[in-house]
Amino acid sequence: MSLQLIQQYLPGYPAQLHVQIAQLHDQGKLGDYLSKRYPQAHAIQSDKALYDFCNDFKQRYLKNAPLLDKVYFDNRLTVEKQTLGLNTAISRVQGGKLKAKKEIRISAFFKSTPVEFLTMIVVHELAHLKERDHDKAFYQLCQHMEPNYMQYEFDCRVHLLWLTLNKMPTVATPASIAK
């Protein structure tokens, strides 16, 4: 397995963790690790259900944040484009006023993931309503809304890596792990 690929999906994590993930994959246990931690997918399949799911978090943790005008699954957001969710404000002039409509788009990939991964991406995009940059305040807000945010983000990255590795023909050797 390519350690470069692991570094692409898990940047900023310690090298020892990269080696552990490579070993789990080479032993054929990475998928088992993920399926034991997250045994089933969620039932949120429609845009309306996703809107309600997002709005529940927003009402619970971000009451003073702008209203969400639209939340939906987007088939154009993919791992290959390195985009799993987007938070946008579409500005329009209505009369003499400038109105900004807040939209959150979540990759359709999350329709078939565990609810924890969907929660992670929803919390991430909602946090952008208050904090634009990925800084300390942003991640503190994410952890306020979902205390296990960091673990879910890590496991989601591992899940994406596992999916990518299963699409690729691999011949793992100890030498390829050490690179």
Coordinates of N, CA and C in Angstrom, one line a residue:
M1 N 0.8 -1.2 0.0 CA 0.0 0.0 0.0 C 0.9 1.2 0.0
S2 N 0.4 2.3 -0.7 CA 1.2 3.5 -0.8 C 1.1 4.3 0.5
L3 N 2.2 4.6 1.1 CA 2.2 5.4 2.3 C 1.8 6.9 1.9
Q4 N 2.1 7.2 0.7 CA 1.8 8.5 0.1 C 0.2 8.7 0.1
L5 N -0.5 7.7 -0.2 CA -1.9 7.7 -0.3 C -2.5 7.9 1.2
I6 N -1.9 7.2 2.1 CA -2.3 7.4 3.5 C -2.1 8.8 4.0
Q7 N -0.9 9.3 3.6 CA -0.6 10.7 4.0 C -1.6 11.7 3.3
Q8 N -2.1 11.4 2.2 CA -3.0 12.2 1.5 C -4.4 12.2 2.2
Y9 N -4.8 11.1 2.7 CA -6.1 11.0 3.4 C -6.0 11.4 4.9
L10 N -4.8 11.2 5.5 CA -4.6 11.5 6.9 C -3.4 12.4 7.2
P11 N -3.5 13.6 6.5 CA -2.4 14.6 6.8 C -2.5 15.1 8.2
G12 N -1.3 15.4 8.7 CA -1.2 15.9 10.1 C -1.3 14.9 11.2
Y13 N -1.6 13.6 10.9 CA -1.7 12.6 11.9 C -0.3 12.0 12.0
P14 N 0.1 11.5 13.2 CA 1.4 10.9 13.4 C 1.8 9.8 12.4
A15 N 3.0 9.6 12.1 CA 3.5 8.6 11.2 C 3.2 7.2 11.7
Q16 N 3.2 7.0 13.1 CA 2.9 5.7 13.7 C 1.5 5.3 13.4
L17 N 0.6 6.3 13.3 CA -0.8 6.0 13.0 C -0.9 5.6 11.6
H18 N -0.2 6.2 10.7 CA -0.1 5.8 9.3 C 0.3 4.3 9.1
V19 N 1.3 4.0 9.9 CA 1.8 2.6 9.8 C 0.8 1.6 10.4
Q20 N 0.1 2.0 11.4 CA -1.0 1.1 12.0 C -2.1 0.9 10.9
I21 N -2.5 2.0 10.3 CA -3.5 1.9 9.2 C -3.1 1.0 8.1
A22 N -1.8 1.1 7.7 CA -1.2 0.3 6.6 C -1.2 -1.2 7.0
Q23 N -0.9 -1.4 8.3 CA -0.8 -2.8 8.7 C -2.2 -3.4 8.8
L24 N -3.2 -2.7 9.2 CA -4.6 -3.2 9.2 C -5.1 -3.5 7.8
H25 N -4.7 -2.6 6.9 CA -5.1 -2.8 5.5 C -4.4 -4.1 4.9
D26 N -3.1 -4.2 5.2 CA -2.4 -5.3 4.6 C -2.9 -6.7 5.2
Q27 N -3.4 -6.6 6.4 CA -3.9 -7.8 7.1 C -5.3 -8.1 6.7
G28 N -5.9 -7.2 5.9 CA -7.3 -7.3 5.5 C -8.3 -7.0 6.7
K29 N -7.9 -6.2 7.7 CA -8.7 -6.0 8.8 C -9.2 -4.5 8.9
L30 N -8.9 -3.7 7.9 CA -9.3 -2.3 8.0 C -10.8 -2.2 7.9
G31 N -11.4 -2.9 6.9 CA -12.9 -2.9 6.8 C -13.6 -3.4 8.0
D32 N -13.0 -4.5 8.6 CA -13.6 -5.0 9.9 C -13.6 -4.0 11.0
Y33 N -12.5 -3.3 11.1 CA -12.3 -2.3 12.1 C -13.5 -1.2 12.0
L34 N -13.7 -0.8 10.7 CA -14.7 0.2 10.5 C -16.1 -0.3 10.7
S35 N -16.4 -1.5 10.2 CA -17.7 -2.1 10.4 C -18.1 -2.4 11.8
K36 N -17.1 -2.7 12.6 CA -17.3 -3.0 14.1 C -17.6 -1.7 14.8
R37 N -16.9 -0.6 14.4 CA -17.2 0.7 15.1 C -18.5 1.3 14.6
Y38 N -18.8 1.1 13.4 CA -20.0 1.7 12.8 C -20.8 0.7 12.0
P39 N -21.6 -0.1 12.6 CA -22.2 -1.3 12.0 C -23.3 -1.0 11.0
Q40 N -23.9 0.2 11.1 CA -25.1 0.3 10.1 C -25.2 1.8 9.6
A41 N -25.7 1.9 8.4 CA -26.0 3.2 7.8 C -27.2 3.8 8.4
H42 N -27.4 5.1 8.1 CA -28.5 5.8 8.7 C -29.7 5.8 7.7
A43 N -30.8 6.3 8.1 CA -32.0 6.3 7.3 C -32.3 7.6 6.6
I44 N -31.4 8.6 6.7 CA -31.7 9.9 6.2 C -31.3 9.9 4.7
Q45 N -32.3 9.8 3.8 CA -32.1 9.6 2.4 C -32.6 10.8 1.6
S46 N -33.5 11.6 2.1 CA -34.1 12.7 1.3 C -33.5 14.0 1.7
D47 N -33.7 15.0 0.9 CA -33.2 16.3 1.2 C -34.0 16.9 2.3
K48 N -35.3 16.6 2.4 CA -36.1 17.1 3.5 C -35.6 16.6 4.9
A49 N -35.3 15.3 4.9 CA -34.9 14.6 6.1 C -33.5 15.2 6.5
L50 N -32.6 15.5 5.5 CA -31.3 16.1 5.8 C -31.5 17.5 6.3
Y51 N -32.4 18.3 5.7 CA -32.7 19.6 6.2 C -33.1 19.6 7.7
D52 N -34.0 18.7 8.0 CA -34.5 18.5 9.4 C -33.4 18.1 10.3
F53 N -32.5 17.2 9.9 CA -31.4 16.8 10.7 C -30.4 18.0 11.0
C54 N -30.1 18.7 9.9 CA -29.3 19.9 10.1 C -29.9 21.0 11.0
N55 N -31.2 21.2 10.7 CA -31.9 22.3 11.5 C -32.0 21.9 13.0
D56 N -32.1 20.6 13.3 CA -32.1 20.2 14.7 C -30.8 20.6 15.4
F57 N -29.7 20.3 14.7 CA -28.4 20.7 15.3 C -28.3 22.3 15.4
K58 N -28.7 22.9 14.4 CA -28.6 24.4 14.3 C -29.5 25.0 15.5
Q59 N -30.7 24.5 15.7 CA -31.6 25.0 16.7 C -31.0 24.7 18.1
R60 N -30.4 23.6 18.2 CA -29.8 23.2 19.5 C -28.6 24.0 19.9
Y61 N -27.7 24.2 18.9 CA -26.4 24.8 19.2 C -26.1 26.2 18.7
L62 N -26.8 26.6 17.6 CA -26.5 27.8 16.9 C -27.8 28.6 16.7
K63 N -28.5 28.9 17.8 CA -29.8 29.6 17.7 C -29.7 31.0 17.0
N64 N -28.5 31.7 17.2 CA -28.4 33.0 16.7 C -27.8 33.1 15.3
A65 N -27.5 31.9 14.8 CA -26.9 31.8 13.4 C -28.0 32.1 12.4
P66 N -27.6 32.5 11.2 CA -28.6 32.8 10.1 C -29.4 31.5 9.8
L67 N -30.6 31.7 9.4 CA -31.5 30.6 9.0 C -31.0 29.9 7.8
L68 N -31.2 28.6 7.8 CA -30.8 27.8 6.6 C -31.9 27.8 5.6
D69 N -31.6 28.3 4.4 CA -32.7 28.3 3.4 C -32.8 27.0 2.6
K70 N -31.6 26.3 2.5 CA -31.7 25.0 1.8 C -30.5 24.1 2.3
V71 N -30.9 22.9 2.4 CA -29.9 21.8 2.7 C -30.2 20.6 1.9
Y72 N -29.2 20.1 1.1 CA -29.5 19.0 0.3 C -28.3 18.2 0.0
F73 N -28.5 16.9 -0.5 CA -27.4 16.0 -0.9 C -27.1 16.5 -2.4
D74 N -25.8 16.5 -2.7 CA -25.3 17.0 -4.0 C -24.5 15.9 -4.6
N75 N -24.9 15.3 -5.7 CA -24.1 14.3 -6.4 C -22.8 14.8 -7.0
R76 N -22.7 16.1 -7.2 CA -21.5 16.7 -7.8 C -20.3 16.8 -6.8
L77 N -20.6 16.7 -5.5 CA -19.5 16.8 -4.5 C -19.0 15.4 -4.3
T78 N -17.7 15.3 -4.6 CA -17.1 13.9 -4.5 C -15.7 14.0 -3.8
V79 N -15.3 12.8 -3.5 CA -14.0 12.7 -2.8 C -12.9 13.1 -3.8
E80 N -13.1 12.7 -5.1 CA -12.1 13.0 -6.1 C -11.9 14.5 -6.3
K81 N -13.0 15.3 -6.1 CA -12.9 16.7 -6.1 C -12.5 17.3 -4.8
Q82 N -12.2 16.5 -3.8 CA -11.9 16.8 -2.4 C -12.9 17.7 -1.8
T83 N -14.1 17.5 -2.1 CA -15.2 18.3 -1.5 C -16.3 17.3 -1.0
L84 N -16.6 17.3 0.3 CA -17.6 16.5 0.9 C -18.8 17.3 1.3
G85 N -18.6 18.6 1.5 CA -19.7 19.5 1.9 C -19.3 20.9 1.6
L86 N -20.4 21.7 1.3 CA -20.2 23.1 1.1 C -21.2 24.0 1.8
N87 N -20.7 25.1 2.3 CA -21.6 26.1 3.0 C -21.5 27.3 2.1
T88 N -22.6 27.7 1.5 CA -22.6 28.9 0.7 C -23.6 29.9 1.1
A89 N -23.4 31.1 0.7 CA -24.3 32.2 0.9 C -24.5 32.8 -0.5
I90 N -25.7 32.7 -1.0 CA -26.1 33.2 -2.3 C -26.8 34.6 -2.1
S91 N -26.1 35.6 -2.6 CA -26.7 37.0 -2.4 C -27.5 37.4 -3.6
R92 N -28.6 38.0 -3.3 CA -29.5 38.5 -4.4 C -30.1 39.8 -3.9
V93 N -30.3 40.7 -4.9 CA -30.9 42.0 -4.6 C -32.4 41.8 -4.7
Q94 N -33.1 42.1 -3.7 CA -34.6 42.0 -3.7 C -35.1 43.4 -3.2
G95 N -35.7 44.1 -4.2 CA -36.1 45.5 -3.9 C -34.9 46.3 -3.7
G96 N -34.8 47.0 -2.6 CA -33.6 47.8 -2.3 C -32.7 47.1 -1.3
K97 N -32.9 45.9 -1.0 CA -32.1 45.1 0.0 C -31.3 44.0 -0.7
L98 N -30.2 43.7 0.0 CA -29.4 42.6 -0.4 C -29.7 41.5 0.5
K99 N -30.2 40.4 0.0 CA -30.5 39.2 0.8 C -29.5 38.1 0.5
A100 N -29.1 37.4 1.6 CA -28.2 36.3 1.5 C -28.9 35.0 1.9
K101 N -29.0 34.1 1.0 CA -29.6 32.8 1.3 C -28.5 31.8 1.7
K102 N -28.6 31.2 2.8 CA -27.6 30.2 3.3 C -28.0 28.8 2.8
E103 N -27.0 28.2 2.2 CA -27.2 26.8 1.7 C -26.1 25.9 2.2
I104 N -26.5 24.7 2.5 CA -25.5 23.7 2.9 C -25.7 22.5 1.9
R105 N -24.6 22.1 1.2 CA -24.7 21.0 0.3 C -23.8 19.9 0.9
I106 N -24.3 18.7 1.0 CA -23.6 17.6 1.5 C -23.4 16.6 0.4
S107 N -22.3 16.0 0.2 CA -22.0 15.0 -0.8 C -23.0 13.8 -0.6
A108 N -23.5 13.4 -1.8 CA -24.4 12.2 -1.8 C -23.7 11.0 -1.2
F109 N -22.4 11.0 -1.2 CA -21.7 9.9 -0.6 C -22.2 9.6 0.8
F110 N -22.6 10.6 1.6 CA -23.0 10.4 2.9 C -24.4 9.8 3.1
K111 N -25.1 9.5 2.0 CA -26.3 8.8 2.1 C -26.1 7.4 2.6
S112 N -25.0 6.8 2.3 CA -24.7 5.4 2.6 C -23.6 5.2 3.6
T113 N -23.5 6.2 4.5 CA -22.5 6.1 5.5 C -23.2 6.0 6.9
P114 N -22.4 5.6 7.9 CA -23.0 5.6 9.3 C -23.4 7.0 9.7
V115 N -24.4 7.1 10.5 CA -24.9 8.4 11.0 C -23.8 9.3 11.6
E116 N -22.8 8.7 12.2 CA -21.8 9.4 12.8 C -21.0 10.2 11.8
F117 N -20.8 9.7 10.6 CA -20.1 10.4 9.5 C -20.9 11.6 9.0
L118 N -22.2 11.3 8.9 CA -23.1 12.4 8.4 C -23.2 13.5 9.5
T119 N -23.2 13.1 10.7 CA -23.2 14.1 11.8 C -22.0 14.9 11.8
M120 N -20.8 14.3 11.5 CA -19.5 15.0 11.4 C -19.6 16.0 10.3
I121 N -20.0 15.7 9.1 CA -20.0 16.7 8.0 C -21.1 17.8 8.3
V122 N -22.2 17.4 8.8 CA -23.2 18.4 9.1 C -22.7 19.4 10.2
V123 N -22.1 18.9 11.2 CA -21.5 19.8 12.3 C -20.4 20.7 11.7
H124 N -19.6 20.1 10.8 CA -18.6 20.9 10.2 C -19.1 22.0 9.3
E125 N -20.1 21.7 8.5 CA -20.7 22.8 7.7 C -21.5 23.8 8.5
L126 N -22.2 23.4 9.6 CA -22.9 24.3 10.5 C -21.9 25.2 11.2
A127 N -20.7 24.7 11.6 CA -19.7 25.5 12.3 C -19.3 26.7 11.4
H128 N -19.3 26.5 10.1 CA -18.9 27.5 9.2 C -19.9 28.7 9.2
L129 N -21.1 28.5 9.7 CA -22.0 29.6 9.8 C -21.5 30.7 10.8
K130 N -20.7 30.2 11.8 CA -20.1 31.1 12.8 C -18.6 31.4 12.5
E131 N -17.9 30.4 12.1 CA -16.5 30.5 12.0 C -16.1 30.1 10.5
R132 N -15.5 31.1 9.8 CA -15.2 30.8 8.4 C -14.0 30.0 8.2
D133 N -13.0 30.2 9.0 CA -11.7 29.5 8.9 C -11.6 28.2 9.7
H134 N -10.8 27.3 9.3 CA -10.5 26.1 10.0 C -9.4 26.4 11.1
D135 N -9.8 27.1 12.1 CA -8.9 27.5 13.2 C -9.3 26.8 14.5
K136 N -8.7 27.2 15.5 CA -9.0 26.6 16.9 C -10.4 26.9 17.3
A137 N -10.9 28.1 17.1 CA -12.3 28.4 17.4 C -13.3 27.5 16.6
F138 N -13.0 27.3 15.4 CA -13.8 26.4 14.5 C -13.9 25.0 15.1
Y139 N -12.8 24.4 15.4 CA -12.8 23.0 15.9 C -13.4 22.9 17.3
Q140 N -13.2 24.0 18.1 CA -13.9 24.0 19.4 C -15.4 24.0 19.3
L141 N -15.9 24.8 18.3 CA -17.3 24.8 18.0 C -17.8 23.5 17.6
C142 N -17.1 22.8 16.7 CA -17.4 21.5 16.2 C -17.5 20.5 17.4
Q143 N -16.5 20.6 18.3 CA -16.6 19.7 19.4 C -17.6 20.0 20.4
H144 N -18.0 21.3 20.5 CA -19.2 21.7 21.3 C -20.5 21.0 20.8
M145 N -20.6 21.0 19.5 CA -21.9 20.5 18.9 C -21.8 18.9 18.9
E146 N -20.6 18.4 18.7 CA -20.5 16.9 18.7 C -19.2 16.6 19.4
P147 N -19.3 16.1 20.7 CA -18.0 15.9 21.5 C -17.1 14.9 20.8
N148 N -17.6 13.9 20.0 CA -16.8 12.9 19.3 C -16.4 13.4 17.9
Y149 N -16.5 14.6 17.6 CA -16.2 15.1 16.3 C -14.9 14.7 15.7
M150 N -13.8 14.8 16.5 CA -12.5 14.5 16.0 C -12.3 13.0 15.7
Q151 N -12.9 12.2 16.5 CA -12.9 10.7 16.2 C -13.7 10.4 15.0
Y152 N -14.8 11.0 14.8 CA -15.6 10.8 13.6 C -14.9 11.2 12.4
E153 N -14.3 12.4 12.5 CA -13.5 12.9 11.3 C -12.4 12.0 10.9
F154 N -11.7 11.5 11.9 CA -10.6 10.6 11.6 C -11.1 9.3 11.0
D155 N -12.1 8.7 11.6 CA -12.7 7.5 11.1 C -13.3 7.6 9.7
C156 N -13.9 8.8 9.4 CA -14.4 9.1 8.1 C -13.3 9.1 7.1
R157 N -12.2 9.7 7.5 CA -11.0 9.7 6.6 C -10.5 8.3 6.3
V158 N -10.4 7.5 7.4 CA -10.0 6.1 7.2 C -11.0 5.4 6.3
H159 N -12.3 5.6 6.5 CA -13.3 5.0 5.6 C -13.1 5.4 4.2
L160 N -12.8 6.7 3.9 CA -12.6 7.1 2.5 C -11.3 6.5 2.0
L161 N -10.3 6.4 2.8 CA -9.0 5.7 2.4 C -9.3 4.3 2.0
W162 N -10.1 3.6 2.9 CA -10.4 2.2 2.7 C -11.2 2.0 1.4
L163 N -12.1 2.9 1.1 CA -12.9 2.8 -0.2 C -11.9 3.0 -1.4
T164 N -11.0 3.9 -1.3 CA -10.1 4.2 -2.3 C -9.1 3.0 -2.6
L165 N -8.7 2.4 -1.5 CA -7.8 1.3 -1.6 C -8.5 0.0 -2.2
N166 N -9.7 -0.1 -1.9 CA -10.5 -1.3 -2.4 C -10.8 -1.1 -3.9
K167 N -10.7 0.1 -4.4 CA -10.9 0.3 -5.9 C -9.6 0.1 -6.6
M168 N -8.5 0.1 -5.9 CA -7.2 0.0 -6.6 C -6.6 -1.4 -6.5
P169 N -6.0 -1.9 -7.5 CA -5.3 -3.2 -7.4 C -4.1 -3.0 -6.5
T170 N -3.9 -3.8 -5.5 CA -2.8 -3.6 -4.6 C -2.0 -4.9 -4.4
V171 N -0.7 -4.7 -4.4 CA 0.2 -5.8 -4.0 C 1.1 -5.2 -2.9
A172 N 0.7 -5.5 -1.7 CA 1.4 -4.9 -0.6 C 2.6 -5.7 -0.2
T173 N 3.7 -5.0 0.0 CA 5.0 -5.7 0.4 C 5.5 -4.9 1.6
P174 N 6.3 -5.5 2.4 CA 6.9 -4.7 3.5 C 7.7 -3.5 3.0
A175 N 8.3 -3.7 1.9 CA 9.1 -2.6 1.3 C 8.2 -1.4 0.9
S176 N 7.0 -1.7 0.4 CA 6.1 -0.6 0.0 C 5.5 0.1 1.2
I177 N 5.4 -0.5 2.3 CA 4.9 0.1 3.6 C 6.0 1.0 4.1
A178 N 7.3 0.6 4.0 CA 8.3 1.4 4.6 C 8.6 2.7 3.8
K179 N 8.1 2.8 2.6 CA 8.4 4.0 1.8 C 7.7 5.2 2.3

